[in-house]
Amino acid sequence: MVVKEIQVKNLLTKSNLPSTDFTINPYVGCPHACKYCYASFMKKFTEHSQNWGDFLDVKLCCKKIDVNKIGNKSVLLSSVTDCYNPYEKKYELTKNILEQLIQSDCRLVIITKSNLILRDIEILKRFNNLTVAISLNTINENFKKDMDKASSVHDRLATLKELYSNNIRTVLFMSPVFPYITEWKEIIESSLSFTNEYWFENLNLRGPYRPVIMKYIKEKYPSLYKYYVDIYYYGNNTYWSVLSKKLSDFCDKKDIKYINYFYHELLVKNKKQKNN
């Protein structure tokens, strides 16, 4: 890992993401090195030659977050990094940010793949409007290890359970859903007793990581390769339409609260048009 400390003027950024007014990203890059990471496009804004996942810029900022600016606004921590990556143990940037945000009345959402978040559980319990989303897209530890270097499946579920038991609103963010691989029903059933809501996001393949994932599928799941070609080279969205119906029927039948982000790009486009 190449780790570099950089000075920034502000940590708060206006967001075009649906349902999010501001984002805070304490780091650039992410040691979790998810093979499917959509945020890998961030590399072009850095001076790094290393692969995505092999570098981390640590954002040092003297300016305090303007809590008046985010009053009654939605804030996402984080959108293009994991704010609880392993280097957070040393730098405690996220912890410092949380201590500042306690003074605001923002609607805070934290998304992470790491059980390191439990370090800050006493701080999190002080928030009045907090949601913590644990990202998970499989119950297969081997598949997880092939895809990322973050906490194990077991630890992520245990983290979700611990947060829930401390009266923190929990979301299982099933992202990204891999066609024919992600065991969506098993994941829901294994976490239902300690999850307030589910978010679903499909696997989008674009940029330099598309051939990486396609090569992986061809080698590890050869029987599925033709289906991935159909979806990701020919643009057939039938799988997602069918799965959307299955998810909604299953969740509605069990009275499960959920949000489907399968059409994320359309949601972003609609938000931009609304703001213009």
Coordinates of C-alpha atoms in Angstrom, one line a residue:
M1 CA 0.0 0.0 0.0
V2 CA 1.2 3.5 -0.9
V3 CA -0.2 5.8 1.8
K4 CA 0.0 9.6 1.4
E5 CA -1.2 12.4 3.6
I6 CA -2.8 15.3 1.6
Q7 CA -4.2 18.6 2.7
V8 CA -7.7 19.5 1.7
K9 CA -9.7 22.7 2.2
N10 CA -13.1 21.1 2.9
L11 CA -14.4 17.6 3.6
L12 CA -18.0 18.4 2.7
T13 CA -19.1 17.9 -0.9
K14 CA -22.5 18.5 -2.5
S15 CA -23.9 15.3 -3.9
N16 CA -25.9 14.3 -7.0
L17 CA -26.7 10.9 -5.5
P18 CA -30.4 10.2 -5.1
S19 CA -31.6 10.9 -1.5
T20 CA -28.3 12.5 -0.6
D21 CA -27.5 16.2 -0.2
F22 CA -23.9 16.0 0.9
T23 CA -21.1 13.4 1.0
I24 CA -18.0 13.2 3.1
N25 CA -15.1 11.0 2.0
P26 CA -12.2 11.1 4.5
Y27 CA -9.9 9.1 2.1
V28 CA -9.1 8.8 -1.6
G29 CA -8.7 5.1 -2.6
C30 CA -9.6 2.1 -0.5
P31 CA -7.5 -0.8 0.7
H32 CA -10.5 -3.1 0.5
A33 CA -9.7 -3.3 -3.2
C34 CA -13.1 -4.5 -4.3
K35 CA -12.7 -5.9 -7.9
Y36 CA -16.1 -4.4 -8.9
C37 CA -15.5 -1.0 -7.3
Y38 CA -17.4 1.7 -9.3
A39 CA -15.3 4.3 -7.4
S40 CA -12.1 3.2 -9.2
F41 CA -12.7 6.2 -11.6
M42 CA -11.3 8.3 -8.8
K43 CA -7.8 7.2 -9.6
K44 CA -7.7 9.6 -12.6
F45 CA -8.0 12.6 -10.2
T46 CA -4.9 11.5 -8.4
E47 CA -1.2 11.2 -9.3
H48 CA -1.0 7.6 -8.4
S49 CA 0.3 5.0 -10.9
Q50 CA -0.7 2.1 -8.6
N51 CA -3.8 0.0 -9.2
W52 CA -7.0 1.0 -7.4
G53 CA -6.8 -0.7 -4.0
D54 CA -3.0 -0.3 -3.8
F55 CA -3.0 3.4 -2.7
L56 CA -4.7 5.5 -0.1
D57 CA -4.7 9.3 0.2
V58 CA -5.4 10.4 3.8
K59 CA -7.3 13.8 3.8
L60 CA -6.1 16.2 6.4
C61 CA -8.3 19.2 6.9
C62 CA -7.9 22.0 9.3
K63 CA -11.4 23.4 8.6
K64 CA -14.2 22.2 10.8
I65 CA -17.4 20.9 9.1
D66 CA -20.0 23.7 8.9
V67 CA -22.8 22.0 10.8
N68 CA -25.2 24.8 10.1
K69 CA -24.9 24.0 6.4
I70 CA -26.1 20.5 6.8
G71 CA -28.9 21.1 9.2
N72 CA -31.9 18.9 8.3
K73 CA -29.9 17.7 5.3
S74 CA -28.9 14.1 4.4
V75 CA -25.2 13.3 4.6
L76 CA -23.5 10.2 3.3
L77 CA -20.3 8.9 4.9
S78 CA -18.9 7.7 2.4
S79 CA -19.6 7.5 -1.3
V80 CA -16.2 6.7 -3.0
T81 CA -14.2 5.1 -0.2
D82 CA -14.8 3.1 2.9
C83 CA -14.5 5.4 5.9
Y84 CA -13.7 2.4 8.1
N85 CA -10.8 1.0 6.0
P86 CA -8.0 -0.5 8.0
Y87 CA -6.0 2.8 8.1
E88 CA -8.8 4.4 10.0
K89 CA -7.4 2.6 13.1
K90 CA -4.3 4.9 12.9
Y91 CA -5.7 8.2 11.5
E92 CA -9.2 8.3 13.2
L93 CA -10.5 10.7 10.6
T94 CA -13.9 9.2 10.6
K95 CA -14.1 9.2 14.4
N96 CA -13.2 12.9 14.3
I97 CA -15.8 13.6 11.7
L98 CA -18.5 11.9 13.7
E99 CA -17.6 13.9 16.8
Q100 CA -18.2 17.1 14.8
L101 CA -21.5 15.8 13.3
I102 CA -23.0 15.1 16.7
Q103 CA -23.4 18.9 16.9
S104 CA -25.7 18.9 13.8
D105 CA -29.2 17.7 13.2
C106 CA -28.3 16.1 9.8
R107 CA -29.6 12.8 8.6
L108 CA -26.5 10.7 8.6
V109 CA -26.0 7.5 6.6
I110 CA -22.8 5.5 7.0
I111 CA -21.9 2.8 4.5
T112 CA -19.1 0.3 5.3
K113 CA -17.9 -3.2 4.8
S114 CA -15.9 -3.2 8.0
N115 CA -16.5 -4.3 11.6
L116 CA -14.1 -1.4 12.6
I117 CA -17.3 0.7 12.9
L118 CA -18.0 -1.0 16.3
R119 CA -15.0 0.9 17.7
D120 CA -17.2 4.1 17.6
I121 CA -20.4 2.6 18.8
E122 CA -20.6 4.9 21.8
I123 CA -20.4 7.9 19.5
L124 CA -22.9 6.4 17.1
K125 CA -25.4 5.9 19.9
R126 CA -25.5 9.7 20.5
F127 CA -26.9 10.5 17.1
N128 CA -30.6 11.2 16.8
N129 CA -30.9 10.5 13.1
L130 CA -28.4 7.8 12.0
T131 CA -28.6 4.9 9.6
V132 CA -25.7 2.4 9.3
A133 CA -25.6 0.3 6.1
I134 CA -23.4 -2.8 6.0
S135 CA -22.6 -3.8 2.4
L136 CA -22.8 -7.5 1.7
N137 CA -23.5 -9.4 -1.5
T138 CA -22.9 -13.0 -0.6
I139 CA -22.9 -15.6 2.2
N140 CA -20.1 -17.5 0.5
E141 CA -16.8 -16.6 2.2
N142 CA -14.7 -17.9 -0.7
F143 CA -16.5 -15.6 -3.2
K144 CA -16.2 -12.7 -0.7
K145 CA -12.4 -13.3 -0.5
D146 CA -12.2 -13.4 -4.3
M147 CA -13.9 -10.0 -4.5
D148 CA -12.6 -7.9 -1.6
K149 CA -10.3 -7.6 1.4
A150 CA -12.9 -6.2 3.8
S151 CA -14.4 -7.9 6.8
S152 CA -15.7 -11.5 6.5
V153 CA -19.3 -12.3 5.8
H154 CA -19.6 -13.6 9.4
D155 CA -18.1 -10.4 10.8
R156 CA -20.3 -8.1 8.7
L157 CA -23.5 -9.9 9.9
A158 CA -22.2 -9.8 13.5
T159 CA -21.6 -6.1 13.2
L160 CA -25.1 -5.5 11.9
K161 CA -26.5 -7.5 14.8
E162 CA -24.4 -5.5 17.3
L163 CA -25.5 -2.2 15.9
Y164 CA -29.1 -3.3 15.9
S165 CA -28.9 -4.4 19.5
N166 CA -27.7 -0.9 20.5
N167 CA -30.8 0.7 18.9
I168 CA -29.0 1.9 15.8
R169 CA -31.0 1.8 12.7
T170 CA -29.5 -0.8 10.4
V171 CA -29.6 -1.5 6.6
L172 CA -28.2 -4.5 4.8
F173 CA -27.0 -3.0 1.6
M174 CA -27.0 -5.9 -0.9
S175 CA -24.5 -4.5 -3.3
P176 CA -23.6 -5.2 -5.9
V177 CA -25.9 -8.1 -6.7
F178 CA -24.1 -10.6 -9.0
P179 CA -26.5 -12.2 -11.5
Y180 CA -27.1 -15.9 -10.6
I181 CA -24.5 -15.7 -7.8
T182 CA -25.8 -13.5 -5.0
E183 CA -27.9 -15.5 -2.7
W184 CA -30.4 -12.7 -2.0
K185 CA -33.1 -14.8 -0.3
E186 CA -30.6 -16.5 2.0
I187 CA -29.0 -13.2 2.9
I188 CA -32.3 -11.7 3.9
E189 CA -33.4 -14.7 5.9
S190 CA -30.1 -14.8 7.8
S191 CA -30.3 -11.2 8.8
L192 CA -34.0 -10.4 9.0
S193 CA -34.1 -10.4 12.8
F194 CA -31.6 -7.5 13.1
T195 CA -32.1 -5.5 10.0
N196 CA -34.4 -2.5 9.7
E197 CA -34.3 -2.1 5.9
Y198 CA -32.7 -3.6 2.8
W199 CA -31.2 -1.8 -0.1
F200 CA -30.5 -3.6 -3.4
E201 CA -28.1 -2.5 -6.1
N202 CA -27.2 -4.4 -9.2
L203 CA -23.7 -5.1 -10.6
N204 CA -22.8 -2.5 -13.1
L205 CA -19.7 -3.3 -15.2
R206 CA -18.0 -0.4 -16.9
G207 CA -14.5 1.0 -17.3
P208 CA -11.4 -1.1 -16.6
Y209 CA -13.0 -3.5 -14.1
R210 CA -15.5 -4.9 -16.6
P211 CA -12.9 -7.3 -18.3
V212 CA -11.6 -8.2 -14.8
I213 CA -15.0 -9.4 -13.6
M214 CA -15.8 -11.1 -17.0
K215 CA -12.6 -13.0 -16.9
Y216 CA -13.3 -14.1 -13.3
I217 CA -16.8 -15.3 -14.2
K218 CA -15.4 -17.2 -17.3
E219 CA -12.8 -18.9 -15.1
K220 CA -14.8 -19.5 -11.9
Y221 CA -18.4 -19.7 -13.1
P222 CA -18.1 -20.9 -16.7
S223 CA -21.7 -22.0 -16.9
L224 CA -22.8 -18.5 -16.2
Y225 CA -20.5 -16.7 -18.6
K226 CA -23.0 -16.7 -21.5
Y227 CA -25.5 -15.0 -19.3
Y228 CA -23.0 -12.3 -18.3
V229 CA -22.2 -11.7 -21.9
D230 CA -25.9 -11.3 -22.6
I231 CA -26.3 -8.8 -19.8
Y232 CA -23.0 -6.9 -20.0
Y233 CA -22.1 -7.0 -23.7
Y234 CA -25.6 -7.0 -25.3
G235 CA -27.4 -5.0 -22.7
N236 CA -30.2 -7.5 -22.0
N237 CA -31.9 -6.2 -18.8
T238 CA -34.5 -9.0 -18.5
Y239 CA -32.6 -10.6 -15.6
W240 CA -32.9 -7.4 -13.6
S241 CA -36.6 -6.9 -14.4
V242 CA -37.4 -10.4 -13.3
L243 CA -35.3 -10.2 -10.1
S244 CA -36.9 -6.8 -9.3
K245 CA -40.3 -8.5 -9.3
K246 CA -39.0 -11.4 -7.2
L247 CA -37.5 -9.1 -4.6
S248 CA -40.6 -6.9 -4.4
D249 CA -42.9 -9.9 -4.1
F250 CA -40.8 -11.5 -1.4
C251 CA -40.3 -8.3 0.6
D252 CA -43.9 -7.2 0.3
K253 CA -45.1 -10.6 1.4
K254 CA -43.0 -10.6 4.5
D255 CA -43.6 -6.8 5.2
I256 CA -39.9 -6.0 4.7
K257 CA -38.9 -2.4 4.2
Y258 CA -36.6 -2.0 1.1
I259 CA -35.3 0.3 -1.6
N260 CA -34.4 -1.0 -5.1
Y261 CA -31.5 0.9 -6.6
F262 CA -31.2 -1.3 -9.7
Y263 CA -31.9 1.8 -11.9
H264 CA -29.4 4.0 -10.1
E265 CA -28.3 5.9 -13.2
L266 CA -31.9 6.9 -14.0
L267 CA -32.4 8.1 -10.4
V268 CA -29.2 10.2 -10.7
K269 CA -30.4 11.6 -14.0
N270 CA -33.8 12.5 -12.6
K271 CA -32.2 14.3 -9.6
K272 CA -30.0 16.4 -11.9
Q273 CA -32.9 17.4 -14.0
K274 CA -34.9 18.3 -10.9
N275 CA -32.1 20.5 -9.6
N276 CA -31.5 22.3 -12.9

